[in-house]
Amino acid sequence: MPVVSIRFSDEPLHGRLKESARRHGQGVSPLAERLIDEGLRMEAHPAVLFRDGPAGRRAVLVGGPEVADVIGAIVGGDVPAAQRRSRAAELLGLSEAMVDAALAYYAEFTEEIDAALTDRARAAEAAEAAWRRRQALLET
């Protein structure tokens, strides 16, 4: 594991980092690593930022949905491939440029987004199975 030593020229910045690490219940180094990684990703993909949520930290479009939502609307389905971008933009209320931004992020971080989509599919299947069990109880 590579080790990097960082010197802060701004003491308040170091204090904010330590306070944020305390609030998140993690060490300064893991938090700094996450923030640097996210910052580099946002620099490479300016239309993407990161947000906390029930499923953890995730990539989202600025002012829009999660990248995984956009990719989920594009990948598969019965819409012809040539129409998927415009259809996803229409369904999600996005410009095609924002759909393209999600695609660019997905092209670089495919495994991350695919894992999110797989997790969502499993959660949906589990929720449907639970609903079906409840419905079966009502019918007896």
PDB file of N, CA and C in Angstrom, residues 75-118:
ATOM      1  N   VAL A  75     -29.469   0.649 -20.183  1.00  0.00           N
ATOM      2  CA  VAL A  75     -29.008  -0.719 -20.440  1.00  0.00           C
ATOM      3  C   VAL A  75     -30.193  -1.674 -20.506  1.00  0.00           C
ATOM      4  N   GLY A  76     -30.198  -2.522 -21.500  1.00  0.00           N
ATOM      5  CA  GLY A  76     -31.251  -3.529 -21.624  1.00  0.00           C
ATOM      6  C   GLY A  76     -32.571  -2.923 -22.041  1.00  0.00           C
ATOM      7  N   GLY A  77     -33.616  -3.601 -21.708  1.00  0.00           N
ATOM      8  CA  GLY A  77     -34.948  -3.130 -22.063  1.00  0.00           C
ATOM      9  C   GLY A  77     -35.282  -3.407 -23.510  1.00  0.00           C
ATOM     10  N   ASP A  78     -36.468  -2.967 -23.919  1.00  0.00           N
ATOM     11  CA  ASP A  78     -36.934  -3.259 -25.265  1.00  0.00           C
ATOM     12  C   ASP A  78     -36.840  -2.059 -26.208  1.00  0.00           C
ATOM     13  N   VAL A  79     -36.206  -0.982 -25.748  1.00  0.00           N
ATOM     14  CA  VAL A  79     -36.031   0.196 -26.597  1.00  0.00           C
ATOM     15  C   VAL A  79     -34.839  -0.053 -27.519  1.00  0.00           C
ATOM     16  N   PRO A  80     -34.975   0.194 -28.807  1.00  0.00           N
ATOM     17  CA  PRO A  80     -33.846   0.006 -29.720  1.00  0.00           C
ATOM     18  C   PRO A  80     -32.632   0.813 -29.259  1.00  0.00           C
ATOM     19  N   ALA A  81     -31.461   0.250 -29.427  1.00  0.00           N
ATOM     20  CA  ALA A  81     -30.225   0.869 -28.934  1.00  0.00           C
ATOM     21  C   ALA A  81     -30.071   2.309 -29.401  1.00  0.00           C
ATOM     22  N   ALA A  82     -30.444   2.611 -30.622  1.00  0.00           N
ATOM     23  CA  ALA A  82     -30.289   3.958 -31.173  1.00  0.00           C
ATOM     24  C   ALA A  82     -31.167   4.990 -30.462  1.00  0.00           C
ATOM     25  N   GLN A  83     -32.201   4.526 -29.761  1.00  0.00           N
ATOM     26  CA  GLN A  83     -33.139   5.442 -29.106  1.00  0.00           C
ATOM     27  C   GLN A  83     -32.965   5.493 -27.591  1.00  0.00           C
ATOM     28  N   ARG A  84     -32.056   4.710 -27.045  1.00  0.00           N
ATOM     29  CA  ARG A  84     -31.949   4.601 -25.592  1.00  0.00           C
ATOM     30  C   ARG A  84     -31.538   5.900 -24.912  1.00  0.00           C
ATOM     31  N   ARG A  85     -30.586   6.616 -25.495  1.00  0.00           N
ATOM     32  CA  ARG A  85     -30.142   7.875 -24.882  1.00  0.00           C
ATOM     33  C   ARG A  85     -31.302   8.860 -24.788  1.00  0.00           C
ATOM     34  N   SER A  86     -31.987   9.066 -25.900  1.00  0.00           N
ATOM     35  CA  SER A  86     -33.075  10.044 -25.909  1.00  0.00           C
ATOM     36  C   SER A  86     -34.234   9.591 -25.032  1.00  0.00           C
ATOM     37  N   ARG A  87     -34.497   8.308 -25.014  1.00  0.00           N
ATOM     38  CA  ARG A  87     -35.598   7.779 -24.186  1.00  0.00           C
ATOM     39  C   ARG A  87     -35.273   7.941 -22.703  1.00  0.00           C
ATOM     40  N   ALA A  88     -34.026   7.640 -22.316  1.00  0.00           N
ATOM     41  CA  ALA A  88     -33.618   7.819 -20.914  1.00  0.00           C
ATOM     42  C   ALA A  88     -33.703   9.290 -20.529  1.00  0.00           C
ATOM     43  N   ALA A  89     -33.257  10.170 -21.412  1.00  0.00           N
ATOM     44  CA  ALA A  89     -33.330  11.608 -21.137  1.00  0.00           C
ATOM     45  C   ALA A  89     -34.781  12.034 -20.917  1.00  0.00           C
ATOM     46  N   GLU A  90     -35.665  11.550 -21.774  1.00  0.00           N
ATOM     47  CA  GLU A  90     -37.087  11.888 -21.668  1.00  0.00           C
ATOM     48  C   GLU A  90     -37.692  11.351 -20.368  1.00  0.00           C
ATOM     49  N   LEU A  91     -37.441  10.090 -20.070  1.00  0.00           N
ATOM     50  CA  LEU A  91     -38.013   9.471 -18.867  1.00  0.00           C
ATOM     51  C   LEU A  91     -37.523  10.126 -17.577  1.00  0.00           C
ATOM     52  N   LEU A  92     -36.248  10.519 -17.561  1.00  0.00           N
ATOM     53  CA  LEU A  92     -35.655  11.051 -16.339  1.00  0.00           C
ATOM     54  C   LEU A  92     -35.652  12.579 -16.283  1.00  0.00           C
ATOM     55  N   GLY A  93     -36.159  13.213 -17.323  1.00  0.00           N
ATOM     56  CA  GLY A  93     -36.197  14.674 -17.346  1.00  0.00           C
ATOM     57  C   GLY A  93     -34.812  15.296 -17.414  1.00  0.00           C
ATOM     58  N   LEU A  94     -33.937  14.664 -18.193  1.00  0.00           N
ATOM     59  CA  LEU A  94     -32.557  15.137 -18.326  1.00  0.00           C
ATOM     60  C   LEU A  94     -32.278  15.542 -19.767  1.00  0.00           C
ATOM     61  N   SER A  95     -31.235  16.322 -19.930  1.00  0.00           N
ATOM     62  CA  SER A  95     -30.754  16.583 -21.290  1.00  0.00           C
ATOM     63  C   SER A  95     -29.933  15.376 -21.735  1.00  0.00           C
ATOM     64  N   GLU A  96     -29.795  15.220 -23.044  1.00  0.00           N
ATOM     65  CA  GLU A  96     -28.955  14.130 -23.533  1.00  0.00           C
ATOM     66  C   GLU A  96     -27.508  14.338 -23.108  1.00  0.00           C
ATOM     67  N   ALA A  97     -27.098  15.583 -22.912  1.00  0.00           N
ATOM     68  CA  ALA A  97     -25.735  15.856 -22.435  1.00  0.00           C
ATOM     69  C   ALA A  97     -25.521  15.257 -21.044  1.00  0.00           C
ATOM     70  N   MET A  98     -26.538  15.324 -20.195  1.00  0.00           N
ATOM     71  CA  MET A  98     -26.410  14.736 -18.860  1.00  0.00           C
ATOM     72  C   MET A  98     -26.406  13.210 -18.949  1.00  0.00           C
ATOM     73  N   VAL A  99     -27.188  12.648 -19.851  1.00  0.00           N
ATOM     74  CA  VAL A  99     -27.156  11.198 -20.078  1.00  0.00           C
ATOM     75  C   VAL A  99     -25.758  10.803 -20.544  1.00  0.00           C
ATOM     76  N   ASP A 100     -25.184  11.596 -21.432  1.00  0.00           N
ATOM     77  CA  ASP A 100     -23.828  11.325 -21.904  1.00  0.00           C
ATOM     78  C   ASP A 100     -22.814  11.420 -20.768  1.00  0.00           C
ATOM     79  N   ALA A 101     -23.028  12.354 -19.835  1.00  0.00           N
ATOM     80  CA  ALA A 101     -22.131  12.478 -18.674  1.00  0.00           C
ATOM     81  C   ALA A 101     -22.197  11.211 -17.822  1.00  0.00           C
ATOM     82  N   ALA A 102     -23.397  10.679 -17.637  1.00  0.00           N
ATOM     83  CA  ALA A 102     -23.548   9.427 -16.885  1.00  0.00           C
ATOM     84  C   ALA A 102     -22.872   8.279 -17.615  1.00  0.00           C
ATOM     85  N   LEU A 103     -23.022   8.235 -18.930  1.00  0.00           N
ATOM     86  CA  LEU A 103     -22.367   7.191 -19.724  1.00  0.00           C
ATOM     87  C   LEU A 103     -20.847   7.286 -19.638  1.00  0.00           C
ATOM     88  N   ALA A 104     -20.318   8.500 -19.645  1.00  0.00           N
ATOM     89  CA  ALA A 104     -18.867   8.677 -19.548  1.00  0.00           C
ATOM     90  C   ALA A 104     -18.358   8.179 -18.197  1.00  0.00           C
ATOM     91  N   TYR A 105     -19.108   8.482 -17.135  1.00  0.00           N
ATOM     92  CA  TYR A 105     -18.717   8.000 -15.802  1.00  0.00           C
ATOM     93  C   TYR A 105     -18.795   6.479 -15.775  1.00  0.00           C
ATOM     94  N   TYR A 106     -19.863   5.932 -16.312  1.00  0.00           N
ATOM     95  CA  TYR A 106     -20.061   4.484 -16.354  1.00  0.00           C
ATOM     96  C   TYR A 106     -18.944   3.794 -17.131  1.00  0.00           C
ATOM     97  N   ALA A 107     -18.505   4.398 -18.210  1.00  0.00           N
ATOM     98  CA  ALA A 107     -17.425   3.803 -19.006  1.00  0.00           C
ATOM     99  C   ALA A 107     -16.147   3.661 -18.186  1.00  0.00           C
ATOM    100  N   GLU A 108     -15.916   4.596 -17.279  1.00  0.00           N
ATOM    101  CA  GLU A 108     -14.696   4.539 -16.455  1.00  0.00           C
ATOM    102  C   GLU A 108     -14.876   3.702 -15.195  1.00  0.00           C
ATOM    103  N   PHE A 109     -16.073   3.692 -14.643  1.00  0.00           N
ATOM    104  CA  PHE A 109     -16.320   3.005 -13.365  1.00  0.00           C
ATOM    105  C   PHE A 109     -17.442   1.977 -13.520  1.00  0.00           C
ATOM    106  N   THR A 110     -17.326   1.168 -14.544  1.00  0.00           N
ATOM    107  CA  THR A 110     -18.348   0.189 -14.904  1.00  0.00           C
ATOM    108  C   THR A 110     -18.653  -0.778 -13.763  1.00  0.00           C
ATOM    109  N   GLU A 111     -17.627  -1.340 -13.153  1.00  0.00           N
ATOM    110  CA  GLU A 111     -17.853  -2.336 -12.101  1.00  0.00           C
ATOM    111  C   GLU A 111     -18.628  -1.745 -10.928  1.00  0.00           C
ATOM    112  N   GLU A 112     -18.318  -0.518 -10.561  1.00  0.00           N
ATOM    113  CA  GLU A 112     -19.009   0.143  -9.450  1.00  0.00           C
ATOM    114  C   GLU A 112     -20.496   0.301  -9.751  1.00  0.00           C
ATOM    115  N   ILE A 113     -20.824   0.781 -10.931  1.00  0.00           N
ATOM    116  CA  ILE A 113     -22.224   1.002 -11.294  1.00  0.00           C
ATOM    117  C   ILE A 113     -22.938  -0.331 -11.497  1.00  0.00           C
ATOM    118  N   ASP A 114     -22.268  -1.299 -12.132  1.00  0.00           N
ATOM    119  CA  ASP A 114     -22.879  -2.627 -12.287  1.00  0.00           C
ATOM    120  C   ASP A 114     -23.193  -3.250 -10.928  1.00  0.00           C
ATOM    121  N   ALA A 115     -22.303  -3.087  -9.962  1.00  0.00           N
ATOM    122  CA  ALA A 115     -22.546  -3.617  -8.607  1.00  0.00           C
ATOM    123  C   ALA A 115     -23.756  -2.939  -7.977  1.00  0.00           C
ATOM    124  N   ALA A 116     -23.883  -1.630  -8.171  1.00  0.00           N
ATOM    125  CA  ALA A 116     -25.050  -0.907  -7.640  1.00  0.00           C
ATOM    126  C   ALA A 116     -26.335  -1.410  -8.282  1.00  0.00           C
ATOM    127  N   LEU A 117     -26.299  -1.640  -9.592  1.00  0.00           N
ATOM    128  CA  LEU A 117     -27.491  -2.146 -10.282  1.00  0.00           C
ATOM    129  C   LEU A 117     -27.838  -3.560  -9.825  1.00  0.00           C
ATOM    130  N   THR A 118     -26.824  -4.395  -9.594  1.00  0.00           N
ATOM    131  CA  THR A 118     -27.056  -5.755  -9.101  1.00  0.00           C
ATOM    132  C   THR A 118     -27.673  -5.704  -7.702  1.00  0.00           C
TER     133      THR A 118
END
